[in-house]
């Protein structure tokens, strides 16, 4: 348990140092590195999505929207870079504008959770759709405005087709079809089992009544 804690603290220190020391032209971090990841799931009318970029990509995003001070003017060292990102209204506005879900052409109401653990948990969204979620369009266009080479690997956590999709600057939206039974629907096995149970009870009652009638006769 000690090593993950040390690793997390090191990440926080790195993002703070990068935010303070990186020159202005370093707003583009590593668009040619591994893609960001996004985990998406569905339950009833709700879609959840967690977007997790690399630490230096968070720095690039923060610098692009002014979440960090100008190093030449002196930086506030009382907060970590992660805390500055979490407290930035501009970061939240950016994320809500670049990540979204639509159902039948209508946007699903978006909610962005506090960014208090963004390095470990990413940006966590929930989208309330008008109808039960089956077919929806998922968009993740964050960072592609900084450099067109940025990509995001979208992975479905509840059964969906496709299960994975690579989103790019040219194609930042993908239609997903979720399994209705895994997205808040009622599996057919449930009423079947209930029917069998009811029939079993009725059968037991009929047998008991017949035995009771035989004894009285």
Tab-separated table of C-alpha atoms in Angstrom:
chain	number	residue	atom	x	y	z
A	1	UNK	CA	0.000	0.000	0.000
A	2	UNK	CA	2.952	2.322	0.553
A	3	UNK	CA	4.192	2.226	-3.037
A	4	UNK	CA	0.900	3.419	-4.679
A	5	UNK	CA	0.738	6.279	-2.175
A	6	UNK	CA	4.320	7.304	-2.954
A	7	UNK	CA	3.618	7.039	-6.689
A	8	UNK	CA	0.513	9.238	-6.383
A	9	UNK	CA	2.412	11.874	-4.402
A	10	UNK	CA	5.129	11.831	-7.029
A	11	UNK	CA	2.519	12.419	-9.763
A	12	UNK	CA	1.124	15.393	-7.824
A	13	UNK	CA	4.622	16.852	-7.462
A	14	UNK	CA	5.298	16.347	-11.164
A	15	UNK	CA	2.095	18.051	-12.276
A	16	UNK	CA	2.827	20.973	-9.923
A	17	UNK	CA	6.373	21.327	-11.199
A	18	UNK	CA	5.259	21.118	-14.815
A	19	UNK	CA	2.596	23.779	-14.292
A	20	UNK	CA	5.094	26.159	-12.713
A	21	UNK	CA	8.216	25.550	-14.791
A	22	UNK	CA	6.918	24.701	-18.263
A	23	UNK	CA	7.187	27.575	-20.773
A	24	UNK	CA	4.080	28.902	-22.461
A	25	UNK	CA	4.809	27.123	-25.742
A	26	UNK	CA	4.649	23.767	-23.925
A	27	UNK	CA	0.848	23.879	-23.868
A	28	UNK	CA	0.961	20.949	-26.281
A	29	UNK	CA	2.205	18.052	-24.140
A	30	UNK	CA	2.585	14.698	-25.875
A	31	UNK	CA	-0.120	14.285	-28.511
A	32	UNK	CA	1.896	11.471	-30.102
A	33	UNK	CA	2.055	9.429	-26.903
A	34	UNK	CA	-0.470	6.835	-25.706
A	35	UNK	CA	-4.095	7.964	-26.134
A	36	UNK	CA	-6.203	9.155	-23.248
A	37	UNK	CA	-8.762	6.661	-22.017
A	38	UNK	CA	-12.483	7.033	-21.405
A	39	UNK	CA	-14.628	4.444	-19.624
A	40	UNK	CA	-18.347	4.585	-20.402
A	41	UNK	CA	-21.301	2.686	-18.995
A	42	UNK	CA	-25.100	2.805	-19.026
A	43	UNK	CA	-27.769	2.147	-16.415
A	44	UNK	CA	-31.402	2.953	-17.130
A	45	UNK	CA	-31.586	6.513	-18.479
A	46	UNK	CA	-28.077	7.377	-17.293
A	47	UNK	CA	-24.695	7.239	-19.017
A	48	UNK	CA	-21.519	7.516	-16.947
A	49	UNK	CA	-18.131	8.406	-18.382
A	50	UNK	CA	-14.684	8.829	-16.833
A	51	UNK	CA	-12.025	10.540	-18.960
A	52	UNK	CA	-8.419	9.928	-17.901
A	53	UNK	CA	-5.614	11.751	-19.713
A	54	UNK	CA	-1.946	11.649	-18.702
A	55	UNK	CA	-0.628	14.039	-16.051
A	56	UNK	CA	1.191	16.310	-18.507
A	57	UNK	CA	-1.909	16.426	-20.696
A	58	UNK	CA	-3.809	17.801	-17.700
A	59	UNK	CA	-1.094	20.454	-17.505
A	60	UNK	CA	-1.516	21.250	-21.203
A	61	UNK	CA	-5.276	21.570	-20.740
A	62	UNK	CA	-4.878	23.740	-17.634
A	63	UNK	CA	-2.421	26.073	-19.322
A	64	UNK	CA	-4.651	26.417	-22.380
A	65	UNK	CA	-7.588	27.712	-20.291
A	66	UNK	CA	-5.547	29.776	-17.826
A	67	UNK	CA	-5.842	27.526	-14.778
A	68	UNK	CA	-2.229	28.258	-13.784
A	69	UNK	CA	-0.538	31.578	-13.108
A	70	UNK	CA	2.013	33.114	-15.435
A	71	UNK	CA	5.390	31.831	-14.103
A	72	UNK	CA	6.960	35.212	-14.878
A	73	UNK	CA	4.513	36.877	-12.488
A	74	UNK	CA	5.183	34.399	-9.694
A	75	UNK	CA	3.241	31.248	-8.958
A	76	UNK	CA	1.161	30.380	-5.920
A	77	UNK	CA	2.956	27.408	-4.353
A	78	UNK	CA	0.358	26.891	-1.610
A	79	UNK	CA	-1.733	24.766	-3.998
A	80	UNK	CA	-0.677	21.812	-6.111
A	81	UNK	CA	-1.291	21.796	-9.829
A	82	UNK	CA	-4.019	19.199	-9.280
A	83	UNK	CA	-5.778	21.496	-6.814
A	84	UNK	CA	-5.555	24.444	-9.194
A	85	UNK	CA	-7.122	22.381	-11.954
A	86	UNK	CA	-9.869	21.158	-9.626
A	87	UNK	CA	-10.741	24.699	-8.532
A	88	UNK	CA	-10.722	26.198	-12.024
A	89	UNK	CA	-14.151	27.093	-13.391
A	90	UNK	CA	-12.540	27.375	-16.833
A	91	UNK	CA	-11.441	23.731	-16.695
A	92	UNK	CA	-14.984	22.591	-15.841
A	93	UNK	CA	-16.465	24.743	-18.609
A	94	UNK	CA	-13.953	23.320	-21.088
A	95	UNK	CA	-14.689	19.708	-20.142
A	96	UNK	CA	-18.466	20.133	-20.279
A	97	UNK	CA	-18.116	21.728	-23.718
A	98	UNK	CA	-15.865	18.982	-25.120
A	99	UNK	CA	-17.455	15.818	-23.682
A	100	UNK	CA	-21.095	14.930	-24.256
A	101	UNK	CA	-23.754	12.330	-24.981
A	102	UNK	CA	-26.752	12.677	-27.284
A	103	UNK	CA	-29.763	10.406	-27.723
A	104	UNK	CA	-31.768	10.608	-30.955
A	105	UNK	CA	-30.131	13.963	-31.646
A	106	UNK	CA	-31.020	15.393	-28.239
A	107	UNK	CA	-28.256	16.179	-25.731
A	108	UNK	CA	-28.409	14.300	-22.444
A	109	UNK	CA	-28.182	16.557	-19.379
A	110	UNK	CA	-24.553	16.578	-18.248
A	111	UNK	CA	-23.152	16.669	-14.735
A	112	UNK	CA	-19.428	16.820	-13.935
A	113	UNK	CA	-18.312	15.519	-10.535
A	114	UNK	CA	-15.784	17.530	-8.475
A	115	UNK	CA	-12.260	17.160	-9.867
A	116	UNK	CA	-10.701	16.535	-6.481
A	117	UNK	CA	-8.936	13.296	-7.548
A	118	UNK	CA	-8.511	13.940	-11.230
A	119	UNK	CA	-5.087	12.267	-11.471
A	120	UNK	CA	-6.418	8.999	-10.074
A	121	UNK	CA	-10.061	9.089	-11.202
A	122	UNK	CA	-10.079	11.498	-14.131
A	123	UNK	CA	-13.001	13.726	-15.033
A	124	UNK	CA	-16.176	11.862	-14.031
A	125	UNK	CA	-19.353	12.694	-15.934
A	126	UNK	CA	-22.935	11.503	-15.711
A	127	UNK	CA	-25.523	12.158	-18.426
A	128	UNK	CA	-29.272	11.912	-17.871
A	129	UNK	CA	-30.966	10.976	-21.147
A	130	UNK	CA	-34.662	11.396	-22.032
A	131	UNK	CA	-35.200	7.652	-22.616
A	132	UNK	CA	-33.716	4.381	-21.440
A	133	UNK	CA	-30.230	4.149	-22.897
A	134	UNK	CA	-29.763	1.843	-25.861
A	135	UNK	CA	-28.409	3.852	-28.824
A	136	UNK	CA	-26.441	6.994	-27.932
A	137	UNK	CA	-23.698	9.092	-29.498
A	138	UNK	CA	-20.695	9.643	-27.230
A	139	UNK	CA	-18.323	12.541	-27.905
A	140	UNK	CA	-14.885	13.114	-26.373
A	141	UNK	CA	-13.178	16.044	-28.075
A	142	UNK	CA	-10.957	17.196	-25.211
A	143	UNK	CA	-7.360	18.117	-26.140
A	144	UNK	CA	-7.926	17.797	-29.894
A	145	UNK	CA	-8.278	21.568	-30.073
A	146	UNK	CA	-4.701	21.801	-28.738
A	147	UNK	CA	-3.296	19.353	-31.278
A	148	UNK	CA	-5.073	17.235	-33.863
A	149	UNK	CA	-2.932	14.188	-33.001
A	150	UNK	CA	-4.555	13.729	-29.580
A	151	UNK	CA	-6.754	10.618	-29.338
A	152	UNK	CA	-8.991	8.920	-26.774
A	153	UNK	CA	-9.626	5.199	-26.456
A	154	UNK	CA	-13.284	4.732	-25.514
A	155	UNK	CA	-14.082	1.502	-23.644
A	156	UNK	CA	-17.572	0.315	-22.680
A	157	UNK	CA	-17.816	-0.959	-19.103
A	158	UNK	CA	-21.305	-2.370	-19.641
A	159	UNK	CA	-22.004	-4.550	-22.714
A	160	UNK	CA	-22.113	-2.382	-25.839
A	161	UNK	CA	-21.333	-2.491	-29.530
A	162	UNK	CA	-18.617	-1.554	-30.233
A	163	UNK	CA	-16.886	-2.431	-26.965
A	164	UNK	CA	-13.940	-0.181	-27.873
A	165	UNK	CA	-13.514	2.782	-30.203
A	166	UNK	CA	-10.687	5.207	-30.937
A	167	UNK	CA	-11.833	8.838	-31.008
A	168	UNK	CA	-9.758	11.367	-32.952
A	169	UNK	CA	-9.870	15.006	-33.979
A	170	UNK	CA	-11.523	13.986	-37.249
A	171	UNK	CA	-13.965	11.580	-35.597
A	172	UNK	CA	-14.509	12.545	-31.959
A	173	UNK	CA	-18.011	11.013	-31.737
A	174	UNK	CA	-19.035	7.359	-31.839
A	175	UNK	CA	-22.466	5.730	-31.750
A	176	UNK	CA	-22.744	3.015	-29.109
A	177	UNK	CA	-25.520	0.442	-28.782
A	178	UNK	CA	-25.855	-0.783	-25.233
A	179	UNK	CA	-27.417	-4.126	-24.365
A	180	UNK	CA	-30.900	-3.171	-23.054
A	181	UNK	CA	-30.830	-5.919	-20.424
A	182	UNK	CA	-27.496	-4.603	-19.128
A	183	UNK	CA	-28.543	-0.940	-19.236
A	184	UNK	CA	-31.260	-0.976	-16.635
A	185	UNK	CA	-33.684	-3.239	-18.470
A	186	UNK	CA	-35.399	-6.222	-16.817
A	187	UNK	CA	-33.823	-9.516	-17.949
A	188	UNK	CA	-36.318	-12.020	-19.336
A	189	UNK	CA	-35.059	-14.635	-16.892
A	190	UNK	CA	-36.538	-12.673	-13.978
A	191	UNK	CA	-40.242	-13.001	-14.919
A	192	UNK	CA	-39.572	-16.598	-16.017
A	193	UNK	CA	-38.195	-17.516	-12.622
A	194	UNK	CA	-41.078	-15.723	-10.911
A	195	UNK	CA	-43.588	-17.645	-13.027
A	196	UNK	CA	-41.989	-20.970	-12.148
A	197	UNK	CA	-42.095	-20.059	-8.447
A	198	UNK	CA	-45.798	-19.145	-8.633
A	199	UNK	CA	-46.636	-22.359	-10.485
A	200	UNK	CA	-44.735	-24.346	-7.861
A	201	UNK	CA	-46.736	-22.758	-5.056
A	202	UNK	CA	-50.014	-23.421	-6.861
A	203	UNK	CA	-49.042	-27.033	-7.477
A	204	UNK	CA	-48.192	-27.519	-3.794
A	205	UNK	CA	-51.553	-26.053	-2.758
A	206	UNK	CA	-53.448	-28.326	-5.145
A	207	UNK	CA	-51.626	-31.422	-3.873
A	208	UNK	CA	-52.301	-30.416	-0.264
A	209	UNK	CA	-55.990	-29.773	-1.006
A	210	UNK	CA	-56.333	-33.126	-2.764
A	211	UNK	CA	-54.738	-34.964	0.154
A	212	UNK	CA	-56.996	-33.142	2.588
A	213	UNK	CA	-60.048	-34.154	0.505
A	214	UNK	CA	-58.920	-37.805	0.404
A	215	UNK	CA	-58.525	-37.886	4.202
A	216	UNK	CA	-62.016	-36.458	4.781
A	217	UNK	CA	-63.485	-38.924	2.313
